[in-house]
Amino acid sequence: MLLLSRAVAPGLRQACRLKSTPARLCIRACCTNDSFQPQRPSFTFSGEFVDIHPGGASKLMLAAGGPLEPFWAHYAVHNQPHVQEMLAEYKIGELSPDDKAPSVLKTSDPYADDPTRHSALKVNTQHPFNAEPPPELLTENYITPNPIFFTRNHLPVPNVDPDTYRLNVAGPPGGQSLCLSLDDLYQFPKHEVTVTLQCAGNRRSEMTQFKEVRGLEWSLGAISTARWAGARLCDVLAQAGHQLCETEAHVCFEGLDSDPTGTPYGASIPLARAMDPEAEVLLAYEMNGQPLPRDHGFPVRVVVPGVVGARHVKWLGRVSVEPEESFSHWQRRDYKGFSPSVDWDTVDFDSAPSIQELPVQSAITQPKEGETIEAGEVTVRGYAWSGGGRAVVRVDVSLDGGLTWQVAELEGEEQRARKAWAWRLWHLQAPLPAGKKELNIVCKAVDDSYNVQPDTVAPIWNLRGVLNNAWHRVHVHVAP
Amino acid sequence: MLLLSRAVAPGLRQACRLKSTPARLCIRACCTNDSFQPQRPSFTFSGEFVDIHPGGASKLMLAAGGPLEPFWAHYAVHNQPHVQEMLAEYKIGELSPDDKAPSVLKTSDPYADDPTRHSALKVNTQHPFNAEPPPELLTENYITPNPIFFTRNHLPVPNVDPDTYRLNVAGPPGGQSLCLSLDDLYQFPKHEVTVTLQCAGNRRSEMTQFKEVRGLEWSLGAISTARWAGARLCDVLAQAGHQLCETEAHVCFEGLDSDPTGTPYGASIPLARAMDPEAEVLLAYEMNGQPLPRDHGFPVRVVVPGVVGARHVKWLGRVSVEPEESFSHWQRRDYKGFSPSVDWDTVDFDSAPSIQELPVQSAITQPKEGETIEAGEVTVRGYAWSGGGRAVVRVDVSLDGGLTWQVAELEGEEQRARKAWAWRLWHLQAPLPAGKKELNIVCKAVDDSYNVQPDTVAPIWNLRGVLNNAWHRVHVHVAP
């Protein structure tokens, strides 16, 4: 509930000897729900925090003039010791119960209606739900079964009624917008394509080992592959009257998932990609022959082959063509890469492009870190993938930490030129050097632009822990 | 001149106790021109060498049944100690002067008619001419002046009469071929584009420092940028009746430069790239506002933005659309990347794709290796580029060998999305840590697919020394 309005800011500023200008001193207050955060019964925090909020000032401003509880409930991922520690520094007082006002926003658990999930998933956060398949399941099949496909939700899962569902496609200036039911969408030619999705934060946990980052602690499973089917975005845009234009433009997507203020998840891709039939961007309604599971965007999600997962907007509600990228937090204030020298004090999100195509990637799924393997021979398995439709042309494996290399066998069919949207699984069977007590297994992939993976994590470390495509390393013991 | 035909092979095989089958025992003989190779007046060498010839058996077979002199003259790059040493092992005897037969092929210097060159160029080989601008000139201008643009010739420079020049463009099956004069080519819409060309062997000398490779010892200057103008290849192909087809196809180019058997330089690119107007592939007749210099393909060369230099065929004589890649040596038996584990005994050229798009690259042109710089402040300059039209989004510079990084300033305009065909020059001005006696300066670039450069050379080492895009490192002393 609101305790301190902007009007009281100057006084508080003085009291707290803050350096911020009054305009920036947007005082927030928090009177937490006892059952939710019993360890912090009530506190307020100050304006300086606005400037350094990891999610950006815009996200924090959503709560200005209102209670924080619904945000705590939505961004439940914040309910961690390091966040509490960080906030403690900004505590400027406690509220008298007399000052409390009744909340007008819903504060019940917005995740209560989330679907049930497969127990094999390694859960990263429950609210919002983020989980990955364990390595031993990840590459068992070329196509990841729907129940264990990695899930990256930013907000509660909306419960969409397929009968009343409508997709709004804004028309060009002067033109008419489309309002498509599912049946309308089924009337477009059905297009199928096998696509690997990868979160920008895949393998973040390795980056954290070098130096702390902020983000979900993904292991190597924030990547999965499915056969998607749906209407091509270019067909739908064409029906709405859109054409490629000379100037740069962007197709903006909005999800039906939203935060307590009604702000939806959003992202955008360049119009040139959206309009290119060869880019095979889909408005997908099927995943591996089934209607999309709720966690993966039922009834319709965007699938953008070769592009970071964050642009594959789920529970798609609206599509529009704009002169600029989506103004969504996730397009402009997240999912960008920075130099290792950039920290939360110096980061300028406008200075880096939004992540679209991802770099070449590979990882070892067998054996696992710390495992003890039999002497004699080792079988190493894993995946390799590159963004932008670039094919994987080779995977090198080292058993000695990168001193010498062997070429792994790529499984499955040759990939389509310029449309290698899905991963290649690979394996290497190799005799073990006699007397070896441990192995430092390493893999690295090469794509058809001959891009390679960097040797180490430190030089690509970045404050959000995205884009970790350093060589993957697994240390194992050899049974005597 | 020919001394030993295939017919005498079985006898020789027995005499030499060679293991090769008679079919593979293609005896070659060489009676060298005294003025050319006085140190090896005459020798023959045996069939086993055919299998391990670095240039592949096909290249060696060109001389079967004929004299070697013209080949020695053309591939004058072979006239080096390590080649002579290698050949000495295969010497199986010397010819009696009575056995010598008169040569029927021209043995005079095929390079006699090569153009004169700018004295600033650092010559790598004279015959064929291969040279690069020195680092201090390379990034002085965004556009490389024609006289110092790096030159990579594989054969002697043809002397083409522009009045009689004709470009043959093979038509589709059942269609008609085009035979285009320069004036015909000028009738197509003139298209201009600024493109950086880079040799696959750029920075090979750093690879050699780790472990010997075979190839021209390029420093960091086998890269240059020009404003090219000409007809778009897609327009010319369309006029010849070609269309994009569902099946994979390739546009094959033949140069007017050829070896003594008349085999021209050749290469190919995928038809999809050739037919895409957005890929801006040119049949260029102008370089920086001038007719092409002879060293750069007068009167017409191919320019394939974002693609390795080897496909930008010079002195273009013929264009055809084929179901397979060019059968040229340079398409199939060279300009491919391999694992560090592959050596000349195990290499399988068919196992790797021909290099087309190149990976992200950067290098430091100032200060130079070993230089002594003033204390106080250092200015680091260099270039960065990536293949496939991917823009350079950041260059990181380290003064301490890669432990800490600073972001360099990118010069010039923002690059066009998906069409960043030319390099970005960059610089960093930074104070020097007090008391530093030496600096290990390092640079690494990031492109808009967030591909990065690998840390070190060893893991990307390959037997031909191509594709070196490891961090560029320069060690300098600081004046006391």
Short mmCIF file of C-alpha atoms in Angstrom, two decimals, chain B residues 47-201:
data_model
loop_
_atom_site.label_atom_id
_atom_site.label_comp_id
_atom_site.label_asym_id
_atom_site.label_seq_id
_atom_site.Cartn_x
_atom_site.Cartn_y
_atom_site.Cartn_z
CA GLY B 47 54.86 -41.26 -57.15
CA GLU B 48 54.52 -41.39 -53.40
CA PHE B 49 54.85 -37.65 -53.36
CA VAL B 50 51.66 -37.35 -55.37
CA ASP B 51 49.61 -38.46 -52.41
CA ILE B 52 51.02 -35.96 -49.99
CA HIS B 53 51.38 -32.94 -52.24
CA PRO B 54 50.11 -30.07 -50.13
CA GLY B 55 48.23 -28.67 -53.11
CA GLY B 56 46.57 -32.02 -53.73
CA ALA B 57 47.19 -34.65 -56.38
CA SER B 58 45.08 -32.87 -58.97
CA LYS B 59 47.44 -29.91 -59.11
CA LEU B 60 50.48 -32.13 -59.51
CA MET B 61 48.78 -34.14 -62.23
CA LEU B 62 48.63 -31.03 -64.39
CA ALA B 63 52.28 -31.61 -65.20
CA ALA B 64 51.93 -35.30 -66.01
CA GLY B 65 53.40 -36.05 -69.38
CA GLY B 66 55.02 -32.66 -69.76
CA PRO B 67 57.82 -30.50 -68.52
CA LEU B 68 57.73 -28.98 -65.07
CA GLU B 69 59.47 -25.72 -65.89
CA PRO B 70 56.33 -23.71 -66.63
CA PHE B 71 54.85 -24.85 -63.35
CA TRP B 72 57.94 -23.92 -61.43
CA ALA B 73 57.71 -20.54 -63.07
CA HIS B 74 54.04 -20.09 -62.23
CA TYR B 75 54.11 -21.46 -58.72
CA ALA B 76 57.26 -19.54 -58.00
CA VAL B 77 56.12 -19.37 -54.39
CA HIS B 78 57.44 -22.95 -54.17
CA ASN B 79 60.99 -21.78 -54.66
CA GLN B 80 61.72 -21.80 -50.96
CA PRO B 81 64.14 -23.80 -48.82
CA HIS B 82 61.48 -25.88 -47.07
CA VAL B 83 59.97 -26.94 -50.39
CA GLN B 84 63.35 -27.90 -51.78
CA GLU B 85 64.11 -29.83 -48.63
CA MET B 86 60.82 -31.66 -48.88
CA LEU B 87 61.38 -32.51 -52.52
CA ALA B 88 64.92 -33.73 -51.98
CA GLU B 89 63.54 -36.74 -50.16
CA TYR B 90 61.70 -37.81 -53.30
CA LYS B 91 64.55 -37.44 -55.74
CA ILE B 92 65.09 -40.73 -57.50
CA GLY B 93 67.81 -39.88 -59.99
CA GLU B 94 69.22 -37.48 -62.51
CA LEU B 95 68.69 -37.38 -66.25
CA SER B 96 71.22 -37.97 -68.87
CA PRO B 97 71.38 -34.95 -71.17
CA ASP B 98 70.64 -37.38 -74.02
CA ASP B 99 67.20 -38.04 -72.57
CA LYS B 100 66.19 -34.44 -72.61
CA ALA B 101 63.52 -33.54 -75.12
CA PRO B 102 62.69 -30.05 -76.32
CA SER B 103 59.90 -28.34 -74.45
CA VAL B 104 56.72 -27.48 -76.27
CA LEU B 105 55.29 -25.21 -73.59
CA LYS B 106 56.36 -21.65 -73.01
CA THR B 107 58.95 -21.45 -70.28
CA SER B 108 59.72 -17.76 -70.32
CA ASP B 109 58.81 -15.78 -67.21
CA PRO B 110 55.01 -15.63 -67.15
CA TYR B 111 55.21 -12.78 -64.67
CA ALA B 112 57.19 -10.52 -66.98
CA ASP B 113 54.03 -8.64 -67.88
CA ASP B 114 52.81 -8.09 -64.29
CA PRO B 115 52.08 -4.43 -63.49
CA THR B 116 54.38 -2.27 -61.41
CA ARG B 117 53.42 -1.89 -57.78
CA HIS B 118 53.55 0.69 -55.04
CA SER B 119 56.77 0.58 -53.07
CA ALA B 120 55.00 0.85 -49.72
CA LEU B 121 53.55 -2.62 -50.08
CA LYS B 122 55.17 -5.32 -47.99
CA VAL B 123 55.81 -8.02 -50.55
CA ASN B 124 55.09 -11.53 -49.45
CA THR B 125 55.86 -13.22 -52.79
CA GLN B 126 56.72 -11.60 -56.10
CA HIS B 127 55.56 -14.50 -58.30
CA PRO B 128 52.63 -14.60 -58.02
CA PHE B 129 52.42 -11.16 -56.51
CA ASN B 130 51.17 -11.11 -52.94
CA ALA B 131 51.58 -8.05 -50.81
CA GLU B 132 49.95 -6.10 -48.01
CA PRO B 133 50.04 -2.51 -46.81
CA PRO B 134 52.06 -1.90 -43.64
CA PRO B 135 50.01 -1.47 -40.43
CA GLU B 136 50.82 2.24 -40.21
CA LEU B 137 49.13 2.85 -43.57
CA LEU B 138 46.38 0.25 -43.32
CA THR B 139 44.02 2.18 -41.06
CA GLU B 140 45.10 5.68 -42.00
CA ASN B 141 42.01 5.90 -44.21
CA TYR B 142 38.67 4.20 -43.95
CA ILE B 143 38.87 3.61 -47.70
CA THR B 144 42.14 1.96 -48.65
CA PRO B 145 43.78 3.79 -51.56
CA ASN B 146 43.98 1.53 -54.62
CA PRO B 147 47.81 1.43 -54.84
CA ILE B 148 48.17 -0.03 -51.35
CA PHE B 149 45.08 -2.28 -51.30
CA PHE B 150 46.34 -5.74 -50.36
CA THR B 151 46.96 -7.95 -53.37
CA ARG B 152 46.40 -11.71 -53.43
CA ASN B 153 47.24 -13.21 -56.82
CA HIS B 154 47.37 -16.93 -57.45
CA LEU B 155 48.75 -16.71 -61.00
CA PRO B 156 50.27 -14.16 -63.36
CA VAL B 157 48.19 -11.05 -64.00
CA PRO B 158 46.45 -11.32 -67.38
CA ASN B 159 46.70 -8.34 -69.68
CA VAL B 160 43.14 -7.88 -70.87
CA ASP B 161 42.20 -5.65 -73.83
CA PRO B 162 39.02 -3.85 -72.69
CA ASP B 163 37.84 -3.49 -76.30
CA THR B 164 37.82 -7.18 -77.01
CA TYR B 165 36.94 -8.29 -73.47
CA ARG B 166 33.85 -10.48 -73.26
CA LEU B 167 32.19 -11.93 -70.19
CA ASN B 168 30.52 -15.24 -70.90
CA VAL B 169 27.43 -15.91 -68.80
CA ALA B 170 26.13 -19.43 -69.36
CA GLY B 171 22.35 -19.59 -69.65
CA PRO B 172 20.09 -22.11 -67.94
CA PRO B 173 19.50 -25.48 -69.61
CA GLY B 174 17.77 -24.84 -72.90
CA GLY B 175 18.42 -21.11 -72.60
CA GLN B 176 20.88 -18.83 -74.29
CA SER B 177 24.22 -17.69 -72.98
CA LEU B 178 25.21 -14.05 -72.76
CA CYS B 179 28.44 -12.73 -74.17
CA LEU B 180 28.85 -9.30 -72.63
CA SER B 181 31.25 -6.57 -73.66
CA LEU B 182 32.19 -3.92 -71.13
CA ASP B 183 29.68 -1.60 -72.79
CA ASP B 184 27.01 -4.25 -72.37
CA LEU B 185 27.85 -4.49 -68.68
CA TYR B 186 27.64 -0.71 -68.31
CA GLN B 187 24.01 -0.91 -69.48
CA PHE B 188 22.96 -2.68 -66.29
CA PRO B 189 22.01 -0.38 -63.39
CA LYS B 190 25.22 0.76 -61.73
CA HIS B 191 25.36 -0.27 -58.09
CA GLU B 192 27.90 0.99 -55.57
CA VAL B 193 28.86 -0.58 -52.29
CA THR B 194 31.69 -0.21 -49.78
CA VAL B 195 33.14 -3.62 -49.03
CA THR B 196 36.05 -4.91 -47.00
CA LEU B 197 37.93 -7.81 -48.56
CA GLN B 198 39.94 -10.11 -46.35
CA CYS B 199 42.13 -13.04 -47.28
CA ALA B 200 41.46 -16.24 -45.34
CA GLY B 201 45.18 -16.23 -44.55
#
